XYZ file of C-alpha atoms in Angstrom:
426
model
C -24.048 27.242 20.234
C -23.255 23.686 21.386
C -26.039 21.141 21.026
C -27.601 19.633 24.144
C -25.774 16.380 23.410
C -22.411 18.146 23.260
C -23.171 20.114 26.430
C -23.928 16.851 28.233
C -20.372 15.654 27.577
C -19.298 18.001 30.368
C -21.410 15.953 32.790
C -19.369 12.768 32.349
C -17.434 11.765 35.471
C -13.657 11.940 35.405
C -12.683 8.327 35.968
C -10.494 5.401 34.946
C -11.724 5.466 31.326
C -9.648 8.524 30.544
C -5.867 8.275 30.410
C -3.615 10.938 31.875
C -6.183 12.861 33.896
C -5.524 13.845 37.519
C -6.329 10.955 39.896
C -7.503 13.377 42.572
C -10.210 14.638 40.208
C -11.777 11.197 40.230
C -11.365 10.926 43.986
C -13.235 14.233 44.358
C -16.045 13.034 42.092
C -15.484 15.802 39.549
C -17.165 15.878 36.168
C -15.281 16.785 33.012
C -16.918 20.201 33.073
C -15.963 20.820 36.686
C -12.361 19.824 36.000
C -12.270 22.123 32.966
C -13.618 24.997 35.071
C -10.647 24.636 37.411
C -8.274 25.427 34.527
C -5.547 23.242 35.959
C -1.952 23.641 34.848
C -0.873 20.739 32.642
C 2.498 20.403 34.347
C 1.626 20.991 37.992
C -2.066 20.184 38.156
C -1.887 16.465 38.756
C -1.940 15.137 35.199
C -0.119 11.835 34.821
C 2.077 10.697 31.966
C 1.636 9.739 29.256
C -0.906 12.394 28.373
C -1.925 13.536 24.901
C -2.719 17.223 24.504
C -4.134 19.522 21.861
C -2.903 23.085 21.516
C -5.833 25.507 21.749
C -4.246 28.162 19.536
C -3.244 25.665 16.830
C -6.753 24.214 16.741
C -8.326 27.648 16.312
C -5.793 28.576 13.660
C -6.366 25.418 11.605
C -10.149 25.667 11.767
C -9.969 29.260 10.550
C -7.464 28.605 7.767
C -9.402 25.788 6.066
C -12.735 27.497 6.547
C -11.399 30.613 4.863
C -9.658 28.591 2.137
C -12.875 26.814 1.189
C -14.837 30.060 1.159
C -12.172 31.835 -0.900
C -12.326 29.115 -3.560
C -16.124 28.845 -3.503
C -16.022 25.291 -2.186
C -18.529 23.722 0.150
C -16.761 21.810 2.891
C -17.624 18.498 4.555
C -14.502 17.639 6.561
C -13.963 13.947 7.104
C -15.080 13.257 10.651
C -13.359 9.871 10.867
C -10.163 11.813 11.575
C -11.178 12.947 15.042
C -14.632 11.463 15.791
C -15.041 14.397 18.161
C -18.479 16.081 18.208
C -17.049 19.202 19.865
C -14.713 19.640 16.902
C -17.531 18.886 14.434
C -19.480 21.793 15.880
C -16.494 24.077 15.563
C -16.028 22.989 11.947
C -19.663 23.795 11.244
C -19.241 27.177 12.952
C -16.382 27.828 10.520
C -18.651 27.289 7.554
C -18.665 23.529 6.947
C -21.648 22.269 4.925
C -21.708 18.981 6.819
C -19.444 16.157 7.998
C -18.105 13.228 5.960
C -18.244 9.657 7.274
C -16.734 6.375 6.101
C -18.909 3.748 7.825
C -22.411 3.537 9.351
C -21.178 3.664 12.948
C -19.653 7.068 12.324
C -22.889 8.338 10.821
C -24.777 7.123 13.892
C -22.394 9.059 16.141
C -22.929 12.154 14.006
C -26.696 11.865 14.258
C -26.527 11.331 18.024
C -24.900 14.764 18.183
C -27.304 16.453 15.782
C -25.317 16.564 12.525
C -27.817 17.458 9.790
C -25.745 16.771 6.671
C -23.681 13.620 6.202
C -21.678 12.579 3.168
C -20.728 8.897 3.460
C -17.700 8.301 1.246
C -18.317 4.603 0.659
C -20.835 2.380 -1.064
C -23.353 1.398 1.608
C -24.738 -2.112 1.056
C -25.495 -3.167 4.643
C -29.289 -3.689 4.793
C -29.631 -2.743 8.469
C -27.624 0.446 7.980
C -29.618 1.391 4.878
C -32.903 0.928 6.710
C -31.565 3.065 9.577
C -30.639 5.858 7.139
C -34.057 5.702 5.483
C -35.762 5.918 8.877
C -33.604 8.916 9.870
C -34.485 10.697 6.633
C -38.183 10.015 7.090
C -38.162 11.183 10.705
C -36.243 14.406 10.069
C -37.072 16.391 6.909
C -34.034 18.604 7.566
C -31.567 15.704 7.425
C -29.474 15.350 4.244
C -27.566 12.136 3.493
C -25.456 11.279 0.441
C -23.351 8.161 -0.172
C -21.265 6.552 -2.888
C -22.291 3.885 -5.380
C -19.581 2.227 -7.484
C -21.077 -0.996 -8.866
C -24.246 -2.259 -10.492
C -24.360 -5.103 -7.974
C -24.114 -2.608 -5.127
C -27.020 -0.620 -6.542
C -29.120 -3.774 -6.765
C -28.330 -4.728 -3.176
C -29.200 -1.230 -1.978
C -32.452 -1.282 -3.929
C -33.415 -4.656 -2.439
C -32.692 -3.500 1.112
C -34.709 -0.308 0.652
C -37.887 -1.839 -0.715
C -40.807 -0.590 1.323
C -38.678 1.936 3.215
C -40.054 5.431 3.850
C -37.390 7.478 2.012
C -35.131 7.429 -1.017
C -31.386 7.728 -0.533
C -29.262 10.193 -2.503
C -26.176 8.682 -4.144
C -23.177 9.841 -6.155
C -21.254 7.614 -8.552
C -17.708 7.101 -7.319
C -15.051 7.314 -10.019
C -12.037 5.204 -9.117
C -8.620 6.806 -9.233
C -7.096 4.202 -11.541
C -6.079 0.584 -11.841
C -4.747 -0.731 -8.571
C -6.242 2.179 -6.638
C -8.860 1.826 -3.948
C -12.644 1.831 -4.454
C -14.672 3.314 -7.295
C -15.848 2.403 -10.779
C -12.728 1.978 -12.884
C -13.871 3.226 -16.301
C -16.179 5.909 -17.614
C -18.386 3.165 -19.064
C -18.569 1.554 -15.611
C -19.710 4.901 -14.193
C -22.387 5.163 -16.863
C -23.611 1.641 -16.100
C -23.843 2.429 -12.382
C -25.750 5.639 -13.127
C -28.194 3.738 -15.337
C -28.687 1.129 -12.616
C -29.583 3.877 -10.139
C -32.067 5.367 -12.612
C -33.823 1.985 -12.831
C -34.658 2.046 -9.104
C -37.334 3.856 -7.144
C -35.291 3.769 -3.937
C -32.167 5.717 -4.948
C -31.641 9.149 -6.480
C -28.515 10.044 -8.452
C -27.369 13.505 -7.351
C -23.738 13.706 -8.469
C -20.316 12.207 -8.934
C -17.334 11.977 -6.590
C -13.989 10.363 -5.864
C -10.738 10.546 -3.947
C -7.771 11.977 -5.814
C -5.109 10.894 -3.308
C -5.472 7.332 -4.625
C -4.239 8.296 -8.102
C -1.292 5.912 -8.706
C 2.075 7.678 -8.408
C 0.205 10.899 -7.736
C 1.783 14.153 -8.852
C 0.187 17.499 -9.724
C -0.215 16.664 -13.411
C -1.806 13.255 -12.805
C -4.091 14.516 -10.050
C -5.285 17.456 -12.136
C -5.941 15.126 -15.075
C -7.989 12.723 -12.962
C -9.999 15.566 -11.423
C -10.777 16.884 -14.924
C -12.013 13.426 -15.828
C -14.285 13.573 -12.773
C -15.709 16.968 -13.665
C -15.995 15.915 -17.314
C -18.252 13.054 -16.278
C -20.355 15.486 -14.243
C -20.819 17.642 -17.360
C -21.624 14.596 -19.476
C -24.126 13.188 -16.988
C -25.856 16.555 -16.738
C -26.152 16.943 -20.500
C -27.384 13.368 -20.802
C -30.089 13.821 -18.196
C -28.637 11.192 -15.878
C -29.124 13.191 -12.699
C -32.590 12.846 -11.183
C -35.040 15.413 -12.485
C -36.021 16.591 -9.004
C -32.426 17.235 -7.883
C -32.014 20.873 -6.883
C -28.212 20.852 -6.874
C -25.612 18.572 -8.448
C -22.920 17.273 -6.098
C -19.320 17.099 -7.322
C -16.977 16.016 -4.550
C -13.307 15.176 -3.966
C -10.518 16.309 -1.727
C -8.380 14.796 0.974
C -5.700 16.620 2.912
C -2.888 16.272 0.358
C -4.373 17.732 -2.865
C -7.088 20.216 -1.986
C -5.256 22.846 -4.018
C -5.731 20.718 -7.136
C -9.394 20.254 -6.257
C -9.794 24.022 -5.959
C -8.083 24.499 -9.332
C -10.183 22.009 -11.268
C -13.507 22.613 -9.548
C -12.969 26.283 -10.323
C -12.919 25.373 -14.029
C -16.240 23.521 -13.917
C -18.649 25.098 -16.427
C -22.183 26.087 -15.528
C -24.528 23.109 -15.392
C -28.303 22.889 -15.620
C -28.592 23.274 -11.853
C -26.391 24.776 -9.139
C -23.334 22.679 -8.267
C -22.315 21.778 -4.729
C -18.521 21.620 -5.056
C -17.756 19.605 -1.966
C -14.291 19.345 -0.402
C -13.749 16.619 2.225
C -10.333 17.222 3.847
C -10.199 16.104 7.488
C -6.653 15.864 8.857
C -6.244 19.648 8.826
C -8.043 20.083 12.149
C -5.024 18.911 14.139
C -2.418 18.577 11.366
C 0.652 16.600 12.497
C 4.418 16.647 12.969
C 5.429 14.535 9.989
C 3.279 13.021 7.264
C 0.910 15.906 6.590
C 3.579 18.471 7.374
C 5.310 17.107 4.271
C 2.168 16.582 2.146
C 0.043 19.640 2.867
C -0.855 21.666 -0.242
C 0.177 24.780 1.627
C 3.758 23.754 0.855
C 2.892 24.382 -2.809
C 0.782 27.489 -2.204
C 2.230 29.112 0.950
C 0.552 32.407 0.100
C -2.796 30.681 0.819
C -1.959 29.992 4.453
C -0.528 27.184 6.548
C -1.408 24.708 9.273
C 0.085 24.106 12.710
C 0.598 20.766 14.479
C -1.794 20.720 17.427
C -0.879 17.407 19.045
C 1.779 16.824 21.655
C 2.197 13.588 23.609
C 3.907 14.202 26.924
C 5.801 11.151 28.178
C 8.227 10.650 31.038
C 11.676 9.097 31.165
C 11.389 6.035 33.409
C 14.757 4.416 32.698
C 18.196 5.633 31.644
C 20.294 2.447 31.505
C 23.158 3.952 29.489
C 24.407 7.349 28.226
C 22.965 6.613 24.776
C 19.713 4.887 25.718
C 16.567 5.976 27.543
C 12.988 4.773 27.823
C 9.789 6.775 28.160
C 6.474 5.431 29.396
C 4.412 5.505 26.195
C 4.339 2.975 23.398
C 2.112 1.449 20.756
C -0.947 1.681 23.025
C -0.593 5.469 23.155
C 1.329 6.509 20.036
C 0.373 6.637 16.350
C 3.075 4.808 14.425
C 1.497 3.617 11.147
C 3.085 6.489 9.195
C 6.416 6.608 10.969
C 7.939 6.779 14.405
C 7.260 9.833 16.568
C 9.743 12.672 16.832
C 11.113 14.001 20.117
C 10.204 17.699 20.245
C 10.844 19.035 23.744
C 12.386 18.011 27.054
C 10.994 19.429 30.312
C 13.377 19.169 33.257
C 11.923 17.180 36.154
C 13.443 19.464 38.803
C 13.272 22.961 37.312
C 10.415 22.719 34.799
C 12.665 24.351 32.217
C 11.847 23.360 28.636
C 14.411 22.918 25.891
C 14.504 21.493 22.388
C 14.999 17.721 22.342
C 18.315 18.071 20.542
C 20.161 14.777 20.250
C 17.120 12.683 21.236
C 15.573 10.245 18.756
C 12.821 7.621 18.968
C 14.191 4.445 17.398
C 11.688 1.758 18.415
C 8.332 1.198 20.121
C 7.179 -1.511 22.503
C 3.619 -1.796 23.817
C 4.217 0.627 26.687
C 7.680 2.064 26.010
C 9.344 4.213 23.400
C 13.039 3.507 22.964
C 15.127 6.669 22.824
C 18.620 7.006 21.435
C 20.590 9.979 22.748
C 23.813 11.690 21.748
C 25.007 12.311 25.295
C 24.262 11.513 28.916
C 22.968 15.075 29.494
C 20.238 14.985 26.847
C 17.571 13.498 29.149
C 17.398 12.230 32.727
C 15.025 9.969 34.635
C 11.851 11.891 35.485
C 12.145 14.403 32.639
C 9.052 14.905 30.520
C 9.626 14.364 26.793
C 7.114 15.736 24.277
C 6.632 13.632 21.173
C 5.229 14.794 17.847
C 3.437 12.189 15.742
C 2.191 11.571 12.224
C -1.349 10.767 11.067
C -4.142 12.446 13.043
C -6.593 9.601 12.363
C -4.597 7.115 14.420
C -3.581 9.652 17.069
C -7.129 10.632 18.000
C -8.374 7.047 18.155
C -6.105 6.063 21.059
C -7.352 8.795 23.399
C -11.025 9.031 24.464
C -10.599 12.368 26.283
C -7.933 14.874 25.291
C -6.930 17.969 27.284
C -6.804 21.201 25.263
C -3.947 23.360 26.519
C -3.959 27.158 26.339
C -0.833 29.228 25.819
C -0.465 29.718 29.561
C -0.396 25.954 30.179
C -3.930 25.815 31.593
C -6.413 23.132 30.548
C -9.884 24.649 30.241
C -11.391 22.227 27.734
C -11.425 18.497 27.027
C -12.218 16.931 23.652
C -14.197 13.671 23.762
C -13.739 11.131 20.974
C -16.021 8.244 19.885
C -14.205 5.464 18.024
């Protein structure tokens, strides 16, 4: 059941904050919930372009597929919430078996708590004193709240310890193993990991509960290199357990990895992990799966390597409109960098919807070649490919930067009706 905080999202007024929504809904003083109850048609119900949509069936499919995948491989699942920052989707992920939600920065964790998330894995070293004191206060106020974050340096541990002196709760931490020289965060060597673990043990404010990392940062990643790095991660978990480095009062040892490109490798290697002195929480953190995309993750998804395990569907579609057709080979639609994710490639034209007939056809011969702030530049093969007024659906790469540009996103059913809106908090 939705939390009270999520239910209250339906009470927000439909107004100028939300792009693409019907202007007459604001004029009528409708709330988001009242507009959803009308089930308006996306194409004839007053929505304005550009408008980003999510496909209801694709969302349900993706949530089911990853939930079942994690369960099948005996993995706990804390999908990375920074992808969507959408509490309605967090609740659906939890309904599909997620252990909790992963965060990257304190603001995200605060959003999660505002919407009742009880388990947060923060995949970064947290050295901000104000944020640490907030976490400690949350833990003290709510015995059911579980919080885990990275540590990757002795200096970081000392800063955390200083900030937490006199605070009402200890904070659980996992040592982050870096993916290699030149990679992103994390302790670079096994000896560095041991030193960080020893530094944690010397404090009364932190509790070492596991080890973690992010395999997608392995330099020149391929299956062999990723598997090798993951075995190094699990090997350290075994070593730390045998050496008594995990806190004596820890009930379960956390071993965590897994983005959206290599979760098959994580399943392989975590499945090899021998029995430890305590139960192991094998925690996968993939996040982009919830919406998937039309390019980057379509190419990178592990389901390309293991198609028998399932597959994901792109859920996003950005509907734009042709506002200029200055030549037979050039057209412009009314969405640009303010509306479109472009950090992992230009969008792809997917569909054209005729302005007069409403007939949809594949966007054959139509290509996006450039973006301005409020325009996408289209190149066309012939004068008949698109006309002024036609709607053009664009598919985009990288869910993280698609979600962030749209604070309220219509969810479209197979019949074209919009009966739900997803609110984001970036």
